[in-house]
Backbone as JSON Lines, residues from 0, in Angstrom:
{"i":0,"aa":"M","n":[13.16,-17.16,-8.17],"ca":[11.85,-16.99,-7.53],"c":[10.63,-18.07,-8.12]}
{"i":1,"aa":"K","n":[9.88,-18.51,-7.27],"ca":[9.02,-19.57,-7.97],"c":[7.87,-18.78,-8.11]}
{"i":2,"aa":"N","n":[7.18,-19.47,-9.18],"ca":[5.83,-18.83,-9.45],"c":[4.75,-19.75,-9.32]}
{"i":3,"aa":"F","n":[3.39,-19.23,-9.08],"ca":[2.36,-20.03,-8.87],"c":[1.12,-19.86,-9.46]}
{"i":4,"aa":"P","n":[0.43,-20.82,-10.05],"ca":[-0.78,-20.59,-10.88],"c":[-1.79,-19.96,-9.92]}
{"i":5,"aa":"I","n":[-2.96,-19.4,-10.51],"ca":[-3.89,-18.51,-9.62],"c":[-4.56,-19.54,-8.72]}
{"i":6,"aa":"G","n":[-4.76,-20.83,-8.82],"ca":[-5.33,-21.46,-7.76],"c":[-4.59,-21.54,-6.59]}
{"i":7,"aa":"E","n":[-3.21,-21.82,-6.77],"ca":[-2.26,-21.93,-5.68],"c":[-1.97,-20.48,-4.84]}
{"i":8,"aa":"A","n":[-2.08,-19.62,-5.77],"ca":[-2.08,-18.26,-5.12],"c":[-3.33,-18.12,-4.33]}
{"i":9,"aa":"A","n":[-4.17,-18.22,-4.83],"ca":[-5.69,-18.23,-3.94],"c":[-5.51,-19.1,-2.7]}
{"i":10,"aa":"R","n":[-4.94,-19.97,-2.84],"ca":[-5.04,-21.03,-1.64],"c":[-3.91,-20.33,-0.45]}
{"i":11,"aa":"R","n":[-2.7,-19.95,-1.14],"ca":[-1.81,-19.34,-0.15],"c":[-2.15,-18.06,0.49]}
{"i":12,"aa":"S","n":[-2.76,-17.2,-0.28],"ca":[-3.34,-16.04,0.33],"c":[-4.69,-16.03,1.01]}
{"i":13,"aa":"G","n":[-5.42,-16.82,0.79],"ca":[-6.84,-16.91,1.32],"c":[-7.8,-16.09,0.49]}
{"i":14,"aa":"V","n":[-7.38,-15.63,-0.77],"ca":[-8.05,-14.85,-1.68],"c":[-8.81,-15.7,-2.73]}
{"i":15,"aa":"K","n":[-10.07,-15.56,-2.92],"ca":[-10.69,-16.53,-4.02],"c":[-10.25,-16.1,-5.2]}
{"i":16,"aa":"V","n":[-10.06,-17.01,-6.08],"ca":[-9.9,-16.72,-7.47],"c":[-10.43,-15.63,-8.45]}
{"i":17,"aa":"P","n":[-11.74,-15.43,-8.33],"ca":[-12.66,-14.44,-9.03],"c":[-12.01,-13.08,-8.2]}
{"i":18,"aa":"T","n":[-11.82,-12.97,-7.13],"ca":[-11.43,-11.95,-6.44],"c":[-9.97,-11.24,-6.8]}
{"i":19,"aa":"I","n":[-9.02,-12.41,-6.94],"ca":[-7.82,-12.02,-7.5],"c":[-7.93,-11.38,-8.86]}
{"i":20,"aa":"R","n":[-8.88,-12.05,-9.84],"ca":[-8.99,-11.37,-10.93],"c":[-9.55,-9.81,-11.02]}
{"i":21,"aa":"Y","n":[-10.4,-9.86,-10.1],"ca":[-10.85,-8.55,-9.89],"c":[-9.96,-7.34,-9.34]}
{"i":22,"aa":"Y","n":[-9.16,-7.85,-8.31],"ca":[-7.86,-6.78,-7.93],"c":[-7.02,-6.73,-8.99]}
{"i":23,"aa":"E","n":[-6.83,-7.46,-9.89],"ca":[-6.12,-7.16,-11.08],"c":[-6.77,-6.08,-11.81]}
{"i":24,"aa":"Q","n":[-8.0,-6.41,-12.12],"ca":[-8.58,-5.7,-13.2],"c":[-8.61,-4.0,-12.45]}
{"i":25,"aa":"I","n":[-8.86,-3.88,-11.31],"ca":[-9.1,-2.62,-10.67],"c":[-7.7,-1.96,-10.32]}
{"i":26,"aa":"G","n":[-6.57,-2.55,-10.45],"ca":[-5.16,-2.12,-10.4],"c":[-4.59,-2.37,-8.91]}
{"i":27,"aa":"L","n":[-5.3,-2.98,-8.11],"ca":[-4.77,-3.5,-6.96],"c":[-3.56,-4.43,-6.85]}
{"i":28,"aa":"L","n":[-3.73,-5.25,-7.79],"ca":[-2.63,-6.09,-7.98],"c":[-2.02,-6.02,-9.42]}
{"i":29,"aa":"P","n":[-0.61,-6.01,-9.53],"ca":[-0.16,-5.97,-10.99],"c":[-0.65,-7.17,-11.77]}
{"i":30,"aa":"Q","n":[-0.56,-7.06,-12.9],"ca":[-0.81,-7.93,-14.04],"c":[0.16,-8.94,-13.75]}
{"i":31,"aa":"P","n":[0.02,-10.3,-13.67],"ca":[0.77,-11.42,-13.53],"c":[1.56,-11.67,-14.85]}
{"i":32,"aa":"V","n":[2.86,-12.53,-14.71],"ca":[3.37,-12.78,-16.08],"c":[2.43,-13.98,-16.24]}
{"i":33,"aa":"R","n":[2.53,-14.56,-17.59],"ca":[1.65,-15.46,-18.36],"c":[2.41,-16.46,-18.85]}
{"i":34,"aa":"T","n":[1.91,-17.66,-18.92],"ca":[2.78,-18.8,-19.46],"c":[2.32,-18.36,-21.15]}
{"i":35,"aa":"R","n":[3.12,-19.44,-21.83],"ca":[2.64,-19.44,-23.29],"c":[1.23,-19.93,-23.6]}
{"i":36,"aa":"G","n":[0.56,-20.83,-22.74],"ca":[-0.73,-20.91,-22.74],"c":[-1.71,-19.7,-21.93]}
{"i":37,"aa":"N","n":[-1.16,-18.84,-21.61],"ca":[-1.73,-17.8,-21.01],"c":[-2.38,-17.87,-19.8]}
{"i":38,"aa":"R","n":[-1.65,-18.71,-18.99],"ca":[-2.12,-18.95,-17.49],"c":[-1.44,-17.88,-16.76]}
{"i":39,"aa":"R","n":[-2.13,-17.28,-15.68],"ca":[-1.51,-16.34,-14.91],"c":[-0.43,-17.15,-13.9]}
{"i":40,"aa":"L","n":[0.65,-16.35,-13.78],"ca":[1.74,-16.91,-12.67],"c":[1.89,-15.66,-11.71]}
{"i":41,"aa":"Y","n":[2.04,-16.21,-10.39],"ca":[2.15,-15.04,-9.23],"c":[3.35,-15.57,-8.64]}
{"i":42,"aa":"D","n":[4.05,-14.28,-8.15],"ca":[5.46,-14.64,-7.29],"c":[4.82,-14.63,-5.98]}
{"i":43,"aa":"E","n":[5.85,-14.87,-4.92],"ca":[5.49,-14.46,-3.54],"c":[4.98,-12.95,-3.09]}
{"i":44,"aa":"E","n":[5.76,-12.23,-3.89],"ca":[5.27,-10.82,-3.56],"c":[3.81,-10.54,-4.04]}
{"i":45,"aa":"S","n":[3.37,-11.06,-4.99],"ca":[1.91,-10.74,-5.39],"c":[1.05,-11.68,-4.32]}
{"i":46,"aa":"V","n":[1.63,-12.72,-3.77],"ca":[0.7,-13.62,-2.67],"c":[0.78,-12.68,-1.35]}
{"i":47,"aa":"R","n":[2.09,-12.01,-1.1],"ca":[2.02,-11.03,0.23],"c":[1.16,-9.87,-0.06]}
{"i":48,"aa":"R","n":[1.22,-9.44,-1.25],"ca":[0.15,-8.22,-1.57],"c":[-1.34,-8.66,-1.3]}
{"i":49,"aa":"L","n":[-1.59,-9.85,-1.97],"ca":[-2.93,-10.31,-1.83],"c":[-3.44,-10.63,-0.34]}
{"i":50,"aa":"F","n":[-2.47,-11.25,0.52],"ca":[-2.86,-11.16,1.91],"c":[-2.94,-9.83,2.54]}
{"i":51,"aa":"F","n":[-2.1,-8.82,2.12],"ca":[-2.36,-7.44,2.54],"c":[-3.62,-6.89,2.26]}
{"i":52,"aa":"I","n":[-4.11,-7.13,1.08],"ca":[-5.39,-6.84,0.69],"c":[-6.73,-7.38,1.47]}
{"i":53,"aa":"L","n":[-6.3,-8.67,1.58],"ca":[-7.29,-9.43,2.27],"c":[-7.58,-9.0,3.86]}
{"i":54,"aa":"H","n":[-6.23,-8.82,4.59],"ca":[-6.37,-8.37,5.86],"c":[-6.76,-7.02,6.0]}
{"i":55,"aa":"A","n":[-6.65,-6.11,5.24],"ca":[-7.04,-4.8,5.17],"c":[-8.44,-4.65,4.92]}
{"i":56,"aa":"R","n":[-9.06,-5.62,4.05],"ca":[-10.41,-5.57,3.87],"c":[-11.2,-6.16,5.03]}
{"i":57,"aa":"Q","n":[-10.69,-7.07,5.76],"ca":[-11.24,-7.82,7.05],"c":[-11.21,-6.63,8.03]}
{"i":58,"aa":"L","n":[-10.39,-5.76,7.9],"ca":[-10.33,-4.66,8.99],"c":[-11.29,-3.56,8.67]}
{"i":59,"aa":"G","n":[-11.88,-3.66,7.32],"ca":[-12.94,-2.79,7.08],"c":[-12.33,-1.66,6.0]}
{"i":60,"aa":"F","n":[-11.26,-1.54,5.68],"ca":[-10.8,-0.62,4.67],"c":[-11.45,-0.62,3.52]}
{"i":61,"aa":"E","n":[-11.59,0.72,3.08],"ca":[-12.28,0.75,1.46],"c":[-11.2,0.52,0.64]}
{"i":62,"aa":"I","n":[-11.73,0.2,-0.61],"ca":[-10.5,-0.23,-1.66],"c":[-9.63,1.18,-1.98]}
{"i":63,"aa":"E","n":[-10.28,2.41,-1.85],"ca":[-9.3,3.37,-2.16],"c":[-8.35,3.64,-0.93]}
{"i":64,"aa":"S","n":[-8.78,3.21,0.16],"ca":[-7.6,3.34,1.43],"c":[-6.44,2.39,1.14]}
{"i":65,"aa":"I","n":[-7.1,1.17,0.79],"ca":[-6.06,0.09,0.5],"c":[-5.12,0.55,-0.58]}
{"i":66,"aa":"R","n":[-5.69,0.84,-1.78],"ca":[-4.76,1.46,-2.78],"c":[-3.91,2.42,-2.43]}
{"i":67,"aa":"A","n":[-4.29,3.33,-1.49],"ca":[-3.37,4.6,-1.0],"c":[-2.21,3.84,-0.19]}
{"i":68,"aa":"M","n":[-2.56,2.98,0.55],"ca":[-1.74,2.23,1.48],"c":[-0.69,1.48,0.71]}
{"i":69,"aa":"L","n":[-1.17,0.68,-0.1],"ca":[-0.27,-0.01,-1.2],"c":[0.78,0.8,-1.97]}
{"i":70,"aa":"G","n":[0.17,2.01,-2.41],"ca":[1.06,3.05,-2.96],"c":[2.01,3.26,-2.08]}
{"i":71,"aa":"L","n":[1.94,3.48,-0.94],"ca":[2.88,3.94,0.15],"c":[3.75,2.88,0.55]}
{"i":72,"aa":"Q","n":[3.4,1.57,0.61],"ca":[4.14,0.57,0.81],"c":[5.04,0.53,-0.27]}
{"i":73,"aa":"D","n":[4.91,0.6,-1.61],"ca":[5.65,0.4,-2.55],"c":[6.91,1.57,-2.59]}
{"i":74,"aa":"N","n":[6.87,2.57,-1.73],"ca":[7.71,3.54,-1.47],"c":[8.3,3.63,0.15]}
{"i":75,"aa":"P","n":[8.86,2.47,0.6],"ca":[9.32,2.15,1.72],"c":[10.16,3.43,2.66]}
{"i":76,"aa":"D","n":[10.64,4.22,1.95],"ca":[11.61,5.23,2.64],"c":[10.86,6.49,3.15]}
{"i":77,"aa":"Q","n":[9.54,6.41,2.61],"ca":[9.02,7.85,3.22],"c":[8.38,7.72,4.46]}
{"i":78,"aa":"S","n":[7.82,8.72,5.04],"ca":[7.22,8.67,6.38],"c":[5.76,7.74,6.35]}
{"i":79,"aa":"C","n":[5.46,7.29,7.52],"ca":[4.23,6.52,7.43],"c":[3.25,7.63,7.99]}
{"i":80,"aa":"A","n":[3.15,8.53,8.19],"ca":[2.1,9.68,8.55],"c":[0.95,9.38,7.76]}
{"i":81,"aa":"Q","n":[1.1,9.19,6.41],"ca":[-0.23,9.01,5.59],"c":[-0.8,7.78,6.03]}
{"i":82,"aa":"V","n":[-0.28,6.67,6.15],"ca":[-0.63,5.43,6.68],"c":[-1.38,5.64,7.84]}
{"i":83,"aa":"D","n":[-0.73,6.27,9.08],"ca":[-1.39,6.48,10.23],"c":[-2.53,7.21,10.2]}
{"i":84,"aa":"A","n":[-2.67,8.24,9.18],"ca":[-3.76,8.92,9.09],"c":[-4.99,8.1,8.49]}
{"i":85,"aa":"I","n":[-4.67,7.06,7.6],"ca":[-5.6,6.45,7.09],"c":[-6.28,5.42,8.21]}
{"i":86,"aa":"A","n":[-5.46,5.0,8.84],"ca":[-5.67,4.0,9.96],"c":[-6.54,4.68,11.01]}
{"i":87,"aa":"S","n":[-6.08,5.95,11.35],"ca":[-6.76,6.67,12.4],"c":[-8.26,6.81,12.2]}
{"i":88,"aa":"G","n":[-8.25,7.16,10.76],"ca":[-9.58,7.33,10.45],"c":[-10.54,6.32,10.19]}
{"i":89,"aa":"R","n":[-10.01,5.13,9.83],"ca":[-10.74,3.77,10.04],"c":[-11.19,3.74,11.48]}
{"i":90,"aa":"L","n":[-10.22,3.64,12.44],"ca":[-10.41,3.89,13.87],"c":[-11.56,4.5,14.29]}
{"i":91,"aa":"A","n":[-11.65,5.74,13.79],"ca":[-12.65,6.53,14.37],"c":[-14.07,6.22,13.59]}
{"i":92,"aa":"E","n":[-14.0,5.65,12.49],"ca":[-15.18,5.12,11.86],"c":[-15.71,3.9,12.8]}
{"i":93,"aa":"I","n":[-14.94,3.22,13.21],"ca":[-15.22,1.88,14.06],"c":[-15.72,2.45,15.4]}
{"i":94,"aa":"E","n":[-15.14,3.44,15.94],"ca":[-15.56,3.89,17.41],"c":[-16.88,4.51,17.32]}
{"i":95,"aa":"L","n":[-17.16,5.14,16.28],"ca":[-18.44,5.76,16.06],"c":[-19.69,4.71,15.73]}
{"i":96,"aa":"R","n":[-19.19,3.75,14.99],"ca":[-20.21,2.45,14.79],"c":[-20.6,1.88,16.04]}
{"i":97,"aa":"I","n":[-19.47,1.58,17.0],"ca":[-19.45,0.97,18.2],"c":[-20.44,1.92,18.98]}
{"i":98,"aa":"S","n":[-20.26,2.92,19.08],"ca":[-21.14,4.06,20.0],"c":[-22.6,3.82,19.43]}
{"i":99,"aa":"R","n":[-22.88,3.81,18.19],"ca":[-24.37,3.67,17.68],"c":[-24.94,2.3,17.95]}
{"i":100,"aa":"L","n":[-24.03,1.26,17.88],"ca":[-24.4,-0.01,18.38],"c":[-24.91,-0.14,19.86]}
{"i":101,"aa":"T","n":[-24.04,0.56,20.57],"ca":[-24.08,0.52,22.03],"c":[-25.49,1.04,22.29]}
{"i":102,"aa":"A","n":[-25.46,2.16,21.93],"ca":[-27.08,3.07,21.87],"c":[-28.24,2.31,21.22]}
{"i":103,"aa":"L","n":[-28.03,1.7,20.45],"ca":[-29.08,0.46,19.69],"c":[-29.4,-0.62,20.7]}
{"i":104,"aa":"K","n":[-28.31,-1.1,21.06],"ca":[-28.53,-2.29,22.32],"c":[-29.38,-1.88,23.6]}
{"i":105,"aa":"A","n":[-28.84,-0.56,24.05],"ca":[-29.5,-0.08,25.25],"c":[-31.16,0.27,24.82]}
{"i":106,"aa":"E","n":[-31.2,0.73,23.75],"ca":[-32.79,1.06,23.42],"c":[-33.62,-0.23,23.23]}
{"i":107,"aa":"L","n":[-33.08,-1.4,22.68],"ca":[-33.65,-2.66,22.49],"c":[-33.78,-3.32,23.91]}
{"i":108,"aa":"S","n":[-32.73,-3.13,24.84],"ca":[-32.92,-3.72,26.13],"c":[-34.02,-2.98,26.85]}
{"i":109,"aa":"T","n":[-34.05,-1.76,26.65],"ca":[-35.07,-0.87,27.61],"c":[-36.47,-1.46,26.89]}
{"i":110,"aa":"M","n":[-36.67,-1.58,25.85],"ca":[-37.87,-2.05,25.08],"c":[-38.36,-3.47,25.63]}
{"i":111,"aa":"L","n":[-37.38,-4.22,25.49],"ca":[-37.81,-5.54,26.13],"c":[-37.88,-5.52,27.66]}
{"i":112,"aa":"D","n":[-37.19,-4.92,28.44],"ca":[-37.47,-4.77,29.75],"c":[-38.86,-4.31,30.22]}
{"i":113,"aa":"Q","n":[-39.34,-3.41,29.54],"ca":[-40.5,-2.82,29.54],"c":[-41.8,-3.77,29.1]}
{"i":114,"aa":"C","n":[-41.55,-4.69,28.27],"ca":[-42.42,-5.36,27.45],"c":[-42.42,-6.78,27.8]}
{"i":115,"aa":"R","n":[-41.88,-7.47,28.36],"ca":[-41.89,-9.0,28.65],"c":[-43.02,-9.54,29.2]}
{"i":116,"aa":"Q","n":[-43.46,-10.8,28.42],"ca":[-44.73,-11.4,28.82],"c":[-45.87,-10.69,28.62]}
{"i":117,"aa":"G","n":[-45.9,-9.48,28.04],"ca":[-47.32,-8.66,28.01],"c":[-48.28,-9.22,27.1]}
{"i":118,"aa":"R","n":[-49.21,-8.46,26.78],"ca":[-50.13,-8.6,25.5],"c":[-49.74,-7.54,24.53]}
{"i":119,"aa":"I","n":[-50.04,-7.85,23.41],"ca":[-49.58,-6.99,22.19],"c":[-50.28,-5.73,22.49]}
{"i":120,"aa":"A","n":[-51.46,-5.41,22.81],"ca":[-52.1,-4.24,23.32],"c":[-51.26,-3.37,23.97]}
{"i":121,"aa":"Q","n":[-50.54,-3.84,24.96],"ca":[-49.56,-3.23,25.93],"c":[-47.98,-3.27,25.59]}
{"i":122,"aa":"C","n":[-47.9,-3.8,24.53],"ca":[-46.46,-4.2,23.85],"c":[-45.63,-2.85,23.8]}
{"i":123,"aa":"H","n":[-44.67,-2.64,24.46],"ca":[-43.75,-1.42,24.69],"c":[-42.86,-1.49,23.27]}
{"i":124,"aa":"V","n":[-42.51,-2.86,22.85],"ca":[-41.46,-2.93,21.6],"c":[-42.45,-2.33,20.3]}
{"i":125,"aa":"I","n":[-43.98,-2.67,20.24],"ca":[-44.49,-2.32,19.2],"c":[-44.73,-0.67,19.3]}
{"i":126,"aa":"E","n":[-45.18,-0.39,20.38],"ca":[-45.34,1.07,20.92],"c":[-43.94,1.93,20.32]}
{"i":127,"aa":"T","n":[-42.81,1.64,20.82],"ca":[-41.64,2.38,20.63],"c":[-41.29,2.36,19.14]}
{"i":128,"aa":"L","n":[-41.62,1.4,18.41],"ca":[-41.35,1.27,16.99],"c":[-42.18,2.25,16.16]}
{"i":129,"aa":"S","n":[-43.34,2.12,16.7],"ca":[-44.36,2.81,16.02],"c":[-44.43,4.45,16.41]}
{"i":130,"aa":"T","n":[-43.8,4.88,17.19],"ca":[-43.69,6.26,17.65],"c":[-42.5,7.07,17.03]}
{"i":131,"aa":"P","n":[-42.6,8.17,16.59],"ca":[-41.53,8.78,15.77],"c":[-40.73,9.26,16.82]}
{"i":132,"aa":"P","n":[-39.36,9.44,16.61],"ca":[-38.2,9.91,17.63],"c":[-38.61,11.37,17.82]}
{"i":133,"aa":"G","n":[-38.31,11.75,18.95],"ca":[-38.33,13.21,19.28],"c":[-38.74,13.54,20.69]}
């Protein structure tokens, strides 16, 4: 099996060198083998693990969720129910965020529709932002 220095592992996985070191430090990535000169060497499995972490982070998973999924991945014969639960929780967070953003968009659109081209004294955006909700 071929080993890669940290720069090559970074290039292959899309994860930056300092981030690779951080993932090692917090235990998401096992400590790599080292050369006599103390240089880190990574195998293909480490690169796949880095890509997994990167993709999970891009999807917004928290570090602890990633840690849990990696632990489950390391035991492939068990049920995927726990991974499904973690992913379902993340999906629920995204749906809630989309709902909040949709409401925010509607509120801003309404403010702009009621204010366009007027004077500051009659500016609905200023008035709405100055008025407590309720």
